[in-house]
PDB file of C-alpha atoms in Angstrom:
ATOM      1  CA  UNK A1324      59.458  -2.723  12.206  1.00 60.00           C
ATOM      2  CA  UNK A1325      56.856  -1.294  14.533  1.00 67.00           C
ATOM      3  CA  UNK A1326      54.507  -0.358  11.699  1.00 75.00           C
ATOM      4  CA  UNK A1327      54.776  -3.713   9.922  1.00 76.00           C
ATOM      5  CA  UNK A1328      53.384  -5.275  13.123  1.00 78.00           C
ATOM      6  CA  UNK A1329      50.503  -2.881  13.119  1.00 78.00           C
ATOM      7  CA  UNK A1330      49.707  -3.360   9.456  1.00 78.00           C
ATOM      8  CA  UNK A1331      49.722  -7.214   9.852  1.00 79.00           C
ATOM      9  CA  UNK A1332      47.455  -6.999  12.902  1.00 81.00           C
ATOM     10  CA  UNK A1333      44.964  -4.552  11.382  1.00 79.00           C
ATOM     11  CA  UNK A1334      44.875  -6.608   8.074  1.00 77.00           C
ATOM     12  CA  UNK A1335      44.146  -9.908  10.221  1.00 80.00           C
ATOM     13  CA  UNK A1336      41.300  -7.926  12.102  1.00 81.00           C
ATOM     14  CA  UNK A1337      39.908  -6.528   9.030  1.00 78.00           C
ATOM     15  CA  UNK A1338      39.840  -9.959   7.450  1.00 76.00           C
ATOM     16  CA  UNK A1339      38.284 -11.612  10.443  1.00 77.00           C
ATOM     17  CA  UNK A1340      35.670  -8.935  11.017  1.00 75.00           C
ATOM     18  CA  UNK A1341      34.726  -8.891   7.386  1.00 70.00           C
ATOM     19  CA  UNK A1342      34.345 -12.488   7.004  1.00 69.00           C
ATOM     20  CA  UNK A1343      32.342 -12.567  10.197  1.00 68.00           C
ATOM     21  CA  UNK A1344      30.078  -9.885   8.974  1.00 67.00           C
ATOM     22  CA  UNK A1345      29.632 -11.314   5.494  1.00 64.00           C
ATOM     23  CA  UNK A1346      28.874 -14.983   6.573  1.00 64.00           C
ATOM     24  CA  UNK A1347      26.150 -13.685   8.836  1.00 68.00           C
ATOM     25  CA  UNK A1348      24.629 -11.322   6.307  1.00 71.00           C
ATOM     26  CA  UNK A1349      22.319 -13.647   4.529  1.00 75.00           C
ATOM     27  CA  UNK A1350      20.517 -11.456   1.941  1.00 80.00           C
ATOM     28  CA  UNK A1351      19.843  -7.852   0.970  1.00 88.00           C
ATOM     29  CA  UNK A1352      16.669  -7.648  -1.293  1.00 91.00           C
ATOM     30  CA  UNK A1353      15.994  -4.370  -2.945  1.00 94.00           C
ATOM     31  CA  UNK A1354      12.264  -3.754  -4.194  1.00 95.00           C
ATOM     32  CA  UNK A1355      11.317  -0.876  -6.262  1.00 96.00           C
ATOM     33  CA  UNK A1356       8.489   1.323  -5.064  1.00 96.00           C
ATOM     34  CA  UNK A1357       6.235   3.419  -7.219  1.00 96.00           C
ATOM     35  CA  UNK A1358       3.006   5.462  -6.698  1.00 96.00           C
ATOM     36  CA  UNK A1359       1.315   8.465  -7.893  1.00 96.00           C
ATOM     37  CA  UNK A1360      -0.770  11.056  -6.020  1.00 95.00           C
ATOM     38  CA  UNK A1361      -3.545  12.047  -8.487  1.00 93.00           C
ATOM     39  CA  UNK A1362      -7.125  13.040  -8.679  1.00 88.00           C
ATOM     40  CA  UNK A1363      -8.740   9.591  -9.167  1.00 87.00           C
ATOM     41  CA  UNK A1364      -7.871   6.080  -7.676  1.00 91.00           C
ATOM     42  CA  UNK A1365      -6.014   3.677  -9.861  1.00 93.00           C
ATOM     43  CA  UNK A1366      -4.644   0.191  -9.265  1.00 93.00           C
ATOM     44  CA  UNK A1367      -1.290  -1.157 -10.384  1.00 93.00           C
ATOM     45  CA  UNK A1368      -0.590  -4.627  -9.056  1.00 91.00           C
ATOM     46  CA  UNK A1369       2.883  -5.178 -10.461  1.00 90.00           C
ATOM     47  CA  UNK A1370       4.013  -8.614  -9.022  1.00 88.00           C
ATOM     48  CA  UNK A1371       7.734  -7.555  -9.235  1.00 90.00           C
ATOM     49  CA  UNK A1372       7.697  -4.117  -7.619  1.00 94.00           C
ATOM     50  CA  UNK A1373       5.843  -2.585  -4.743  1.00 95.00           C
ATOM     51  CA  UNK A1374       3.554  -0.429  -6.898  1.00 95.00           C
ATOM     52  CA  UNK A1375       0.347   1.365  -5.439  1.00 94.00           C
ATOM     53  CA  UNK A1376      -1.050   2.852  -8.244  1.00 94.00           C
ATOM     54  CA  UNK A1377      -2.695   6.210  -8.013  1.00 94.00           C
ATOM     55  CA  UNK A1378      -4.081   7.514  -4.821  1.00 93.00           C
ATOM     56  CA  UNK A1379      -5.921  10.867  -4.370  1.00 91.00           C
ATOM     57  CA  UNK A1380      -4.930  13.406  -1.657  1.00 91.00           C
ATOM     58  CA  UNK A1381      -5.871  12.433   1.956  1.00 89.00           C
ATOM     59  CA  UNK A1382      -5.894   8.971   1.156  1.00 91.00           C
ATOM     60  CA  UNK A1383      -3.958   5.782   1.836  1.00 93.00           C
ATOM     61  CA  UNK A1384      -3.094   2.586   0.110  1.00 94.00           C
ATOM     62  CA  UNK A1385      -1.892  -0.752   1.638  1.00 95.00           C
ATOM     63  CA  UNK A1386      -0.005  -3.718   0.078  1.00 95.00           C
ATOM     64  CA  UNK A1387       1.465  -6.665   1.859  1.00 94.00           C
ATOM     65  CA  UNK A1388       4.837  -8.549   1.455  1.00 94.00           C
ATOM     66  CA  UNK A1389       5.208 -11.850   2.735  1.00 94.00           C
ATOM     67  CA  UNK A1390       8.692 -12.926   4.099  1.00 94.00           C
ATOM     68  CA  UNK A1391       9.234 -16.732   4.679  1.00 94.00           C
ATOM     69  CA  UNK A1392      12.229 -18.142   6.453  1.00 92.00           C
ATOM     70  CA  UNK A1393      13.314 -21.436   4.919  1.00 90.00           C
ATOM     71  CA  UNK A1394      16.427 -21.609   6.976  1.00 88.00           C
ATOM     72  CA  UNK A1395      16.753 -23.947   9.912  1.00 88.00           C
ATOM     73  CA  UNK A1396      17.969 -21.006  12.055  1.00 87.00           C
ATOM     74  CA  UNK A1397      16.400 -17.765  13.309  1.00 90.00           C
ATOM     75  CA  UNK A1398      16.850 -14.868  10.881  1.00 91.00           C
ATOM     76  CA  UNK A1399      16.739 -11.094  11.745  1.00 93.00           C
ATOM     77  CA  UNK A1400      14.820  -8.827   9.341  1.00 94.00           C
ATOM     78  CA  UNK A1401      15.469  -5.079   9.118  1.00 94.00           C
ATOM     79  CA  UNK A1402      13.688  -3.156   6.468  1.00 96.00           C
ATOM     80  CA  UNK A1403      14.842   0.449   5.340  1.00 95.00           C
ATOM     81  CA  UNK A1404      13.077   2.895   2.984  1.00 95.00           C
ATOM     82  CA  UNK A1405      14.636   5.200   0.584  1.00 94.00           C
ATOM     83  CA  UNK A1406      14.656   8.776   2.122  1.00 93.00           C
ATOM     84  CA  UNK A1407      12.565  10.309  -0.396  1.00 92.00           C
ATOM     85  CA  UNK A1408       9.645   8.092   0.578  1.00 93.00           C
ATOM     86  CA  UNK A1409      10.199   8.853   4.226  1.00 89.00           C
ATOM     87  CA  UNK A1410       7.118  11.150   4.316  1.00 90.00           C
ATOM     88  CA  UNK A1411       4.849   8.812   2.543  1.00 95.00           C
ATOM     89  CA  UNK A1412       5.590   5.268   3.052  1.00 96.00           C
ATOM     90  CA  UNK A1413       5.603   3.390   6.484  1.00 96.00           C
ATOM     91  CA  UNK A1414       5.869  -0.317   7.506  1.00 96.00           C
ATOM     92  CA  UNK A1415       3.710  -2.126   9.935  1.00 97.00           C
ATOM     93  CA  UNK A1416       6.694  -4.020  11.583  1.00 96.00           C
ATOM     94  CA  UNK A1417      10.398  -3.736  11.460  1.00 95.00           C
ATOM     95  CA  UNK A1418      13.432  -5.123  13.378  1.00 93.00           C
ATOM     96  CA  UNK A1419      11.933  -8.673  13.966  1.00 94.00           C
ATOM     97  CA  UNK A1420      13.005 -12.252  14.194  1.00 94.00           C
ATOM     98  CA  UNK A1421      11.642 -15.029  12.112  1.00 94.00           C
ATOM     99  CA  UNK A1422      11.879 -18.480  13.362  1.00 94.00           C
ATOM    100  CA  UNK A1423      12.738 -21.454  11.133  1.00 93.00           C
ATOM    101  CA  UNK A1424       9.909 -22.213   8.665  1.00 92.00           C
ATOM    102  CA  UNK A1425       8.055 -19.008   9.922  1.00 95.00           C
ATOM    103  CA  UNK A1426       6.612 -16.533   7.671  1.00 95.00           C
ATOM    104  CA  UNK A1427       5.191 -13.078   8.268  1.00 95.00           C
ATOM    105  CA  UNK A1428       3.024 -10.718   6.264  1.00 95.00           C
ATOM    106  CA  UNK A1429       4.410  -7.163   6.503  1.00 95.00           C
ATOM    107  CA  UNK A1430       2.115  -4.055   5.262  1.00 96.00           C
ATOM    108  CA  UNK A1431       3.369  -1.359   3.548  1.00 96.00           C
ATOM    109  CA  UNK A1432       1.343   2.033   3.753  1.00 95.00           C
ATOM    110  CA  UNK A1433       1.213   4.973   1.420  1.00 95.00           C
ATOM    111  CA  UNK A1434      -0.310   8.176   2.899  1.00 94.00           C
ATOM    112  CA  UNK A1435      -1.053  11.294   1.032  1.00 94.00           C
ATOM    113  CA  UNK A1436      -1.856  14.519   2.831  1.00 92.00           C
ATOM    114  CA  UNK A1437      -3.945  17.430   1.571  1.00 90.00           C
ATOM    115  CA  UNK A1438      -0.683  19.419   0.933  1.00 93.00           C
ATOM    116  CA  UNK A1439       0.990  16.526  -0.943  1.00 93.00           C
ATOM    117  CA  UNK A1440       2.046  17.465  -4.463  1.00 94.00           C
ATOM    118  CA  UNK A1441       0.456  15.790  -7.536  1.00 95.00           C
ATOM    119  CA  UNK A1442       2.803  13.514  -9.285  1.00 96.00           C
ATOM    120  CA  UNK A1443       4.751  10.238  -9.576  1.00 96.00           C
ATOM    121  CA  UNK A1444       7.045   9.258  -6.700  1.00 96.00           C
ATOM    122  CA  UNK A1445       9.682   6.490  -6.945  1.00 97.00           C
ATOM    123  CA  UNK A1446      12.090   4.798  -4.411  1.00 96.00           C
ATOM    124  CA  UNK A1447      12.811   1.668  -2.875  1.00 96.00           C
ATOM    125  CA  UNK A1448      12.746  -0.530   0.086  1.00 96.00           C
ATOM    126  CA  UNK A1449      15.569  -2.773   1.307  1.00 95.00           C
ATOM    127  CA  UNK A1450      14.871  -5.967   3.176  1.00 94.00           C
ATOM    128  CA  UNK A1451      18.020  -7.077   5.062  1.00 92.00           C
ATOM    129  CA  UNK A1452      18.418 -10.515   6.468  1.00 90.00           C
ATOM    130  CA  UNK A1453      20.962 -11.532   8.957  1.00 88.00           C
ATOM    131  CA  UNK A1454      21.384 -14.505  11.315  1.00 81.00           C
ATOM    132  CA  UNK A1455      19.112 -14.001  14.148  1.00 66.00           C
ATOM    133  CA  UNK A1456      21.866 -13.803  16.801  1.00 62.00           C
ATOM    134  CA  UNK A1457      23.573 -11.115  14.869  1.00 54.00           C
ATOM    135  CA  UNK A1458      21.219  -8.284  15.766  1.00 52.00           C
TER     136      UNK A1458
ATOM    137  CA  UNK B 992      48.697  10.154  13.811  1.00 52.00           C
ATOM    138  CA  UNK B 993      49.850   6.523  12.858  1.00 62.00           C
ATOM    139  CA  UNK B 994      47.140   5.081  15.137  1.00 65.00           C
ATOM    140  CA  UNK B 995      44.424   7.269  13.808  1.00 68.00           C
ATOM    141  CA  UNK B 996      45.454   6.366  10.143  1.00 64.00           C
ATOM    142  CA  UNK B 997      45.271   2.676  10.959  1.00 63.00           C
ATOM    143  CA  UNK B 998      41.937   3.159  12.714  1.00 66.00           C
ATOM    144  CA  UNK B 999      40.523   4.910   9.714  1.00 67.00           C
ATOM    145  CA  UNK B1000      41.908   2.327   7.389  1.00 63.00           C
ATOM    146  CA  UNK B1001      40.349  -0.307   9.595  1.00 64.00           C
ATOM    147  CA  UNK B1002      36.819   1.260   9.638  1.00 66.00           C
ATOM    148  CA  UNK B1003      37.075   1.788   5.750  1.00 63.00           C
ATOM    149  CA  UNK B1004      38.078  -1.834   5.429  1.00 61.00           C
ATOM    150  CA  UNK B1005      35.081  -3.079   7.364  1.00 60.00           C
ATOM    151  CA  UNK B1006      32.714  -0.952   5.455  1.00 61.00           C
ATOM    152  CA  UNK B1007      34.010  -2.130   2.105  1.00 54.00           C
ATOM    153  CA  UNK B1008      34.208  -5.765   3.081  1.00 55.00           C
ATOM    154  CA  UNK B1009      30.696  -5.799   4.339  1.00 54.00           C
ATOM    155  CA  UNK B1010      29.098  -4.003   1.454  1.00 51.00           C
ATOM    156  CA  UNK B1011      31.079  -5.719  -1.270  1.00 45.00           C
ATOM    157  CA  UNK B1012      30.027  -9.090   0.238  1.00 47.00           C
ATOM    158  CA  UNK B1013      26.552  -8.230   0.572  1.00 42.00           C
ATOM    159  CA  UNK B1014      25.328  -7.724  -2.979  1.00 39.00           C
ATOM    160  CA  UNK B1015      21.794  -8.612  -2.842  1.00 38.00           C
ATOM    161  CA  UNK B1016      22.452 -12.263  -3.714  1.00 39.00           C
ATOM    162  CA  UNK B1017      21.635 -15.264  -1.480  1.00 41.00           C
ATOM    163  CA  UNK B1018      24.960 -16.027   0.074  1.00 42.00           C
ATOM    164  CA  UNK B1019      24.158 -19.076   2.199  1.00 46.00           C
ATOM    165  CA  UNK B1020      21.887 -20.743  -0.376  1.00 49.00           C
ATOM    166  CA  UNK B1021      22.947 -24.079   0.406  1.00 51.00           C
ATOM    167  CA  UNK B1022      21.300 -23.861   3.920  1.00 62.00           C
ATOM    168  CA  UNK B1023      17.946 -22.669   2.738  1.00 68.00           C
ATOM    169  CA  UNK B1024      16.506 -19.138   1.591  1.00 74.00           C
ATOM    170  CA  UNK B1025      14.450 -16.485   2.611  1.00 79.00           C
ATOM    171  CA  UNK B1026      11.331 -15.959   0.299  1.00 85.00           C
ATOM    172  CA  UNK B1027      10.120 -12.418  -0.239  1.00 85.00           C
ATOM    173  CA  UNK B1028       6.863 -12.208  -2.174  1.00 87.00           C
ATOM    174  CA  UNK B1029       4.494  -9.437  -2.944  1.00 86.00           C
ATOM    175  CA  UNK B1030       1.077 -10.318  -2.211  1.00 84.00           C
ATOM    176  CA  UNK B1031      -1.470 -10.067  -5.104  1.00 82.00           C
ATOM    177  CA  UNK B1032      -3.736  -7.404  -3.654  1.00 84.00           C
ATOM    178  CA  UNK B1033      -3.734  -3.659  -2.919  1.00 84.00           C
ATOM    179  CA  UNK B1034      -6.399  -1.658  -0.969  1.00 88.00           C
ATOM    180  CA  UNK B1035      -6.835   2.168  -1.557  1.00 84.00           C
ATOM    181  CA  UNK B1036      -8.758   4.006   1.040  1.00 82.00           C
ATOM    182  CA  UNK B1037     -10.263   7.499   0.340  1.00 76.00           C
ATOM    183  CA  UNK B1038     -12.892   9.801   1.788  1.00 71.00           C
ATOM    184  CA  UNK B1039     -16.165  10.792   0.354  1.00 62.00           C
ATOM    185  CA  UNK B1040     -14.661  14.247   0.355  1.00 55.00           C
ATOM    186  CA  UNK B1041     -13.670  13.277  -3.193  1.00 46.00           C
ATOM    187  CA  UNK B1042     -17.506  13.578  -3.858  1.00 57.00           C
ATOM    188  CA  UNK B1043     -18.369  16.924  -2.355  1.00 66.00           C
ATOM    189  CA  UNK B1044     -22.166  16.991  -1.708  1.00 75.00           C
ATOM    190  CA  UNK B1045     -21.657  20.230  -0.069  1.00 76.00           C
ATOM    191  CA  UNK B1046     -24.142  21.852   2.513  1.00 82.00           C
ATOM    192  CA  UNK B1047     -27.779  21.656   2.344  1.00 85.00           C
ATOM    193  CA  UNK B1048     -30.952  20.753   4.443  1.00 87.00           C
ATOM    194  CA  UNK B1049     -34.144  18.787   4.035  1.00 91.00           C
ATOM    195  CA  UNK B1050     -37.254  20.914   3.131  1.00 92.00           C
ATOM    196  CA  UNK B1051     -39.313  21.792   6.190  1.00 90.00           C
ATOM    197  CA  UNK B1052     -42.489  19.754   4.862  1.00 90.00           C
ATOM    198  CA  UNK B1053     -40.353  16.746   3.861  1.00 93.00           C
ATOM    199  CA  UNK B1054     -39.421  13.879   6.110  1.00 95.00           C
ATOM    200  CA  UNK B1055     -36.274  13.120   4.032  1.00 94.00           C
ATOM    201  CA  UNK B1056     -34.301  14.221   1.080  1.00 93.00           C
ATOM    202  CA  UNK B1057     -32.607  11.986  -1.585  1.00 95.00           C
ATOM    203  CA  UNK B1058     -29.326  13.172  -3.348  1.00 93.00           C
ATOM    204  CA  UNK B1059     -26.975  11.349  -5.659  1.00 93.00           C
ATOM    205  CA  UNK B1060     -23.991  11.844  -7.704  1.00 92.00           C
ATOM    206  CA  UNK B1061     -26.032  11.495 -10.925  1.00 93.00           C
ATOM    207  CA  UNK B1062     -27.378  15.090 -10.462  1.00 93.00           C
ATOM    208  CA  UNK B1063     -30.649  14.185  -8.571  1.00 94.00           C
ATOM    209  CA  UNK B1064     -31.869  15.980  -5.547  1.00 94.00           C
ATOM    210  CA  UNK B1065     -35.360  15.650  -4.189  1.00 95.00           C
ATOM    211  CA  UNK B1066     -36.850  17.026  -0.991  1.00 94.00           C
ATOM    212  CA  UNK B1067     -33.889  19.177  -0.101  1.00 92.00           C
ATOM    213  CA  UNK B1068     -31.790  22.306  -1.407  1.00 91.00           C
ATOM    214  CA  UNK B1069     -28.339  20.758  -1.956  1.00 89.00           C
ATOM    215  CA  UNK B1070     -26.628  21.557  -5.418  1.00 88.00           C
ATOM    216  CA  UNK B1071     -26.895  18.713  -7.882  1.00 90.00           C
ATOM    217  CA  UNK B1072     -23.654  17.051  -8.660  1.00 88.00           C
ATOM    218  CA  UNK B1073     -23.182  14.730 -11.561  1.00 88.00           C
ATOM    219  CA  UNK B1074     -19.914  13.223 -10.672  1.00 85.00           C
ATOM    220  CA  UNK B1075     -19.081   9.776  -9.086  1.00 86.00           C
ATOM    221  CA  UNK B1076     -15.710   8.615  -8.580  1.00 86.00           C
ATOM    222  CA  UNK B1077     -13.712   6.650 -10.981  1.00 90.00           C
ATOM    223  CA  UNK B1078     -11.566   3.660 -10.420  1.00 93.00           C
ATOM    224  CA  UNK B1079      -8.767   3.022 -13.208  1.00 93.00           C
ATOM    225  CA  UNK B1080      -6.702   0.007 -13.714  1.00 94.00           C
ATOM    226  CA  UNK B1081      -3.557   1.486 -14.572  1.00 93.00           C
ATOM    227  CA  UNK B1082      -1.379  -1.654 -14.167  1.00 91.00           C
ATOM    228  CA  UNK B1083      -0.577  -4.305 -16.440  1.00 89.00           C
ATOM    229  CA  UNK B1084      -2.803  -7.083 -15.194  1.00 91.00           C
ATOM    230  CA  UNK B1085      -6.583  -7.818 -14.925  1.00 93.00           C
ATOM    231  CA  UNK B1086      -7.944  -7.531 -11.315  1.00 94.00           C
ATOM    232  CA  UNK B1087     -11.050  -8.210  -9.185  1.00 94.00           C
ATOM    233  CA  UNK B1088     -12.536  -5.310  -7.259  1.00 95.00           C
ATOM    234  CA  UNK B1089     -14.061  -5.233  -3.887  1.00 94.00           C
ATOM    235  CA  UNK B1090     -15.734  -2.207  -2.251  1.00 94.00           C
ATOM    236  CA  UNK B1091     -15.978  -1.540   1.530  1.00 94.00           C
ATOM    237  CA  UNK B1092     -17.630   1.284   3.334  1.00 92.00           C
ATOM    238  CA  UNK B1093     -16.463   2.660   6.689  1.00 90.00           C
ATOM    239  CA  UNK B1094     -20.008   3.609   7.992  1.00 89.00           C
ATOM    240  CA  UNK B1095     -23.373   2.541   7.418  1.00 89.00           C
ATOM    241  CA  UNK B1096     -26.145   4.947   6.800  1.00 90.00           C
ATOM    242  CA  UNK B1097     -27.215   5.091  10.366  1.00 90.00           C
ATOM    243  CA  UNK B1098     -23.534   5.769  11.388  1.00 89.00           C
ATOM    244  CA  UNK B1099     -22.998   8.232   8.591  1.00 88.00           C
ATOM    245  CA  UNK B1100     -26.180  10.165   8.559  1.00 88.00           C
ATOM    246  CA  UNK B1101     -28.033   9.151  11.659  1.00 89.00           C
ATOM    247  CA  UNK B1102     -31.918  10.058  11.989  1.00 90.00           C
ATOM    248  CA  UNK B1103     -34.844   7.860  11.165  1.00 93.00           C
ATOM    249  CA  UNK B1104     -34.450   5.572   8.171  1.00 93.00           C
ATOM    250  CA  UNK B1105     -31.452   6.972   6.434  1.00 93.00           C
ATOM    251  CA  UNK B1106     -30.287   5.362   3.273  1.00 93.00           C
ATOM    252  CA  UNK B1107     -26.782   4.774   1.671  1.00 93.00           C
ATOM    253  CA  UNK B1108     -26.451   3.165  -1.709  1.00 94.00           C
ATOM    254  CA  UNK B1109     -23.916   2.789  -4.304  1.00 95.00           C
ATOM    255  CA  UNK B1110     -24.027   1.865  -8.032  1.00 94.00           C
ATOM    256  CA  UNK B1111     -21.359   0.957 -10.450  1.00 93.00           C
ATOM    257  CA  UNK B1112     -20.966   0.967 -14.056  1.00 94.00           C
ATOM    258  CA  UNK B1113     -18.377   0.797 -16.991  1.00 95.00           C
ATOM    259  CA  UNK B1114     -17.098   4.308 -17.563  1.00 93.00           C
ATOM    260  CA  UNK B1115     -15.394   2.749 -20.629  1.00 94.00           C
ATOM    261  CA  UNK B1116     -17.264  -0.145 -22.296  1.00 94.00           C
ATOM    262  CA  UNK B1117     -16.215  -3.527 -21.443  1.00 94.00           C
ATOM    263  CA  UNK B1118     -13.869  -2.506 -18.450  1.00 95.00           C
ATOM    264  CA  UNK B1119     -15.582  -4.976 -16.233  1.00 95.00           C
ATOM    265  CA  UNK B1120     -16.282  -8.101 -18.050  1.00 94.00           C
ATOM    266  CA  UNK B1121     -17.587 -10.270 -15.153  1.00 92.00           C
ATOM    267  CA  UNK B1122     -19.768  -9.144 -12.466  1.00 92.00           C
ATOM    268  CA  UNK B1123     -22.398 -10.720 -10.148  1.00 88.00           C
ATOM    269  CA  UNK B1124     -24.047  -7.520  -9.425  1.00 88.00           C
ATOM    270  CA  UNK B1125     -26.089  -5.584 -11.806  1.00 87.00           C
ATOM    271  CA  UNK B1126     -24.687  -2.693 -13.511  1.00 90.00           C
ATOM    272  CA  UNK B1127     -26.540   0.654 -12.830  1.00 91.00           C
ATOM    273  CA  UNK B1128     -28.395  -0.769  -9.930  1.00 93.00           C
ATOM    274  CA  UNK B1129     -28.331   0.850  -6.520  1.00 95.00           C
ATOM    275  CA  UNK B1130     -27.043  -1.440  -3.961  1.00 94.00           C
ATOM    276  CA  UNK B1131     -27.727  -0.623  -0.258  1.00 93.00           C
ATOM    277  CA  UNK B1132     -24.757  -0.414   2.127  1.00 92.00           C
ATOM    278  CA  UNK B1133     -25.772  -2.532   5.127  1.00 87.00           C
ATOM    279  CA  UNK B1134     -22.461  -3.005   6.847  1.00 82.00           C
ATOM    280  CA  UNK B1135     -18.625  -2.659   6.265  1.00 80.00           C
ATOM    281  CA  UNK B1136     -17.878  -5.959   4.976  1.00 88.00           C
ATOM    282  CA  UNK B1137     -16.432  -6.148   1.472  1.00 91.00           C
ATOM    283  CA  UNK B1138     -18.684  -6.306  -1.627  1.00 93.00           C
ATOM    284  CA  UNK B1139     -17.434  -7.945  -4.853  1.00 94.00           C
ATOM    285  CA  UNK B1140     -18.307  -5.518  -7.565  1.00 94.00           C
ATOM    286  CA  UNK B1141     -16.317  -6.954 -10.406  1.00 95.00           C
ATOM    287  CA  UNK B1142     -14.610 -10.278 -10.929  1.00 95.00           C
ATOM    288  CA  UNK B1143     -12.479  -9.132 -14.116  1.00 95.00           C
ATOM    289  CA  UNK B1144     -11.633  -5.578 -14.327  1.00 95.00           C
ATOM    290  CA  UNK B1145      -9.435  -4.997 -17.556  1.00 95.00           C
ATOM    291  CA  UNK B1146      -6.271  -3.298 -17.737  1.00 93.00           C
ATOM    292  CA  UNK B1147      -6.341  -2.329 -21.477  1.00 92.00           C
ATOM    293  CA  UNK B1148      -6.382   1.358 -22.185  1.00 89.00           C
ATOM    294  CA  UNK B1149      -9.895   2.492 -23.264  1.00 92.00           C
ATOM    295  CA  UNK B1150     -11.330  -0.481 -21.364  1.00 94.00           C
ATOM    296  CA  UNK B1151      -9.997   0.040 -17.893  1.00 94.00           C
ATOM    297  CA  UNK B1152     -12.428   2.656 -16.166  1.00 94.00           C
ATOM    298  CA  UNK B1153     -15.247   2.117 -13.703  1.00 94.00           C
ATOM    299  CA  UNK B1154     -17.594   4.865 -12.351  1.00 94.00           C
ATOM    300  CA  UNK B1155     -19.161   4.403  -8.980  1.00 93.00           C
ATOM    301  CA  UNK B1156     -22.073   6.711  -7.831  1.00 93.00           C
ATOM    302  CA  UNK B1157     -23.616   7.154  -4.525  1.00 92.00           C
ATOM    303  CA  UNK B1158     -27.017   7.998  -3.373  1.00 94.00           C
ATOM    304  CA  UNK B1159     -27.886   9.288   0.204  1.00 92.00           C
ATOM    305  CA  UNK B1160     -31.189   9.400   1.967  1.00 94.00           C
ATOM    306  CA  UNK B1161     -31.047  12.018   4.458  1.00 92.00           C
ATOM    307  CA  UNK B1162     -33.798  12.232   7.161  1.00 93.00           C
ATOM    308  CA  UNK B1163     -34.872  15.600   8.380  1.00 90.00           C
ATOM    309  CA  UNK B1164     -33.700  14.606  11.910  1.00 90.00           C
ATOM    310  CA  UNK B1165     -30.179  13.406  10.630  1.00 87.00           C
ATOM    311  CA  UNK B1166     -27.067  14.479  12.384  1.00 82.00           C
ATOM    312  CA  UNK B1167     -26.180  18.130  11.963  1.00 81.00           C
ATOM    313  CA  UNK B1168     -22.750  19.418  10.563  1.00 77.00           C
ATOM    314  CA  UNK B1169     -20.242  18.061   8.118  1.00 76.00           C
ATOM    315  CA  UNK B1170     -20.218  14.228   7.822  1.00 77.00           C
ATOM    316  CA  UNK B1171     -17.338  12.222   6.456  1.00 79.00           C
ATOM    317  CA  UNK B1172     -17.027   8.730   5.407  1.00 84.00           C
ATOM    318  CA  UNK B1173     -14.381   6.602   3.699  1.00 88.00           C
ATOM    319  CA  UNK B1174     -14.429   3.874   1.044  1.00 90.00           C
ATOM    320  CA  UNK B1175     -11.827   1.213   0.644  1.00 92.00           C
ATOM    321  CA  UNK B1176     -11.344  -0.211  -2.895  1.00 93.00           C
ATOM    322  CA  UNK B1177      -9.386  -3.569  -2.960  1.00 94.00           C
ATOM    323  CA  UNK B1178      -7.968  -4.665  -6.086  1.00 94.00           C
ATOM    324  CA  UNK B1179      -6.680  -8.508  -6.285  1.00 94.00           C
ATOM    325  CA  UNK B1180      -4.713  -9.783  -9.195  1.00 89.00           C
ATOM    326  CA  UNK B1181      -6.179 -12.500 -11.149  1.00 82.00           C
ATOM    327  CA  UNK B1182      -4.781 -15.981 -11.883  1.00 69.00           C
TER     328      UNK B1182
END
């Protein structure tokens, strides 16, 4: 009998909290990332993916993403990068609020070092959007 | 034991529900949306180290030396190099290309009347179909502003490579020691 009470209580809490989280998470967008470290610079401007083309060692490449909030309320933006890109890819701004109808340009930077291995690197970034007050 | 089990169950439930409900699709689409768009340009920044002029000096009876990446050395003892740098369009869309240089001749080389020039050319024929600059003409680098070199850089294999060459006029009283400079090539998708 005592267990049943716990089970019901836990079930209700799970549902309430799950619903709370789900209605406040607006979107989670995954964007593929691809670049190559090679001898000569090369361009790749894929409109659907965050491609950087080919960059030499000790070089960098920059590409921008525009994020526009068309909601009538604040949204909170959190950007995460796949682990295999952490030594190469960085972002100009993270963990920020966008006001209604506000847009922001975010720059993504690829940096290669002298000791970087030549080759093709692939991963992804995730742009997660929640309601502004759910930070 | 039971409480711990419930706590674990509770946490698992939370994680499952939050992950299942957030699948990447817009959930509250009736209220509006968040527009994420990739901009149509990319900038690649690299150093002149790619073109290694090596060490050298201006001959004693000369006021300057001229070296370039076309194999020319005049008035100094640098080793000739015949290798510019290449730009390749490895994507699937035509782009325009702008170049900008971090330093001017004065900042890069110093001394009296230094010179810093670049030239571009199709490494593979018809790679650049539209340019307001002359091909194979030396252009002086006056400042760090962008210079449009090509309006229509093709992506088709065998027609997608440009060559950039550099020329330096090094005064006898130029700055001593290793000098570095960087170039930024910016590609912008057409249309």
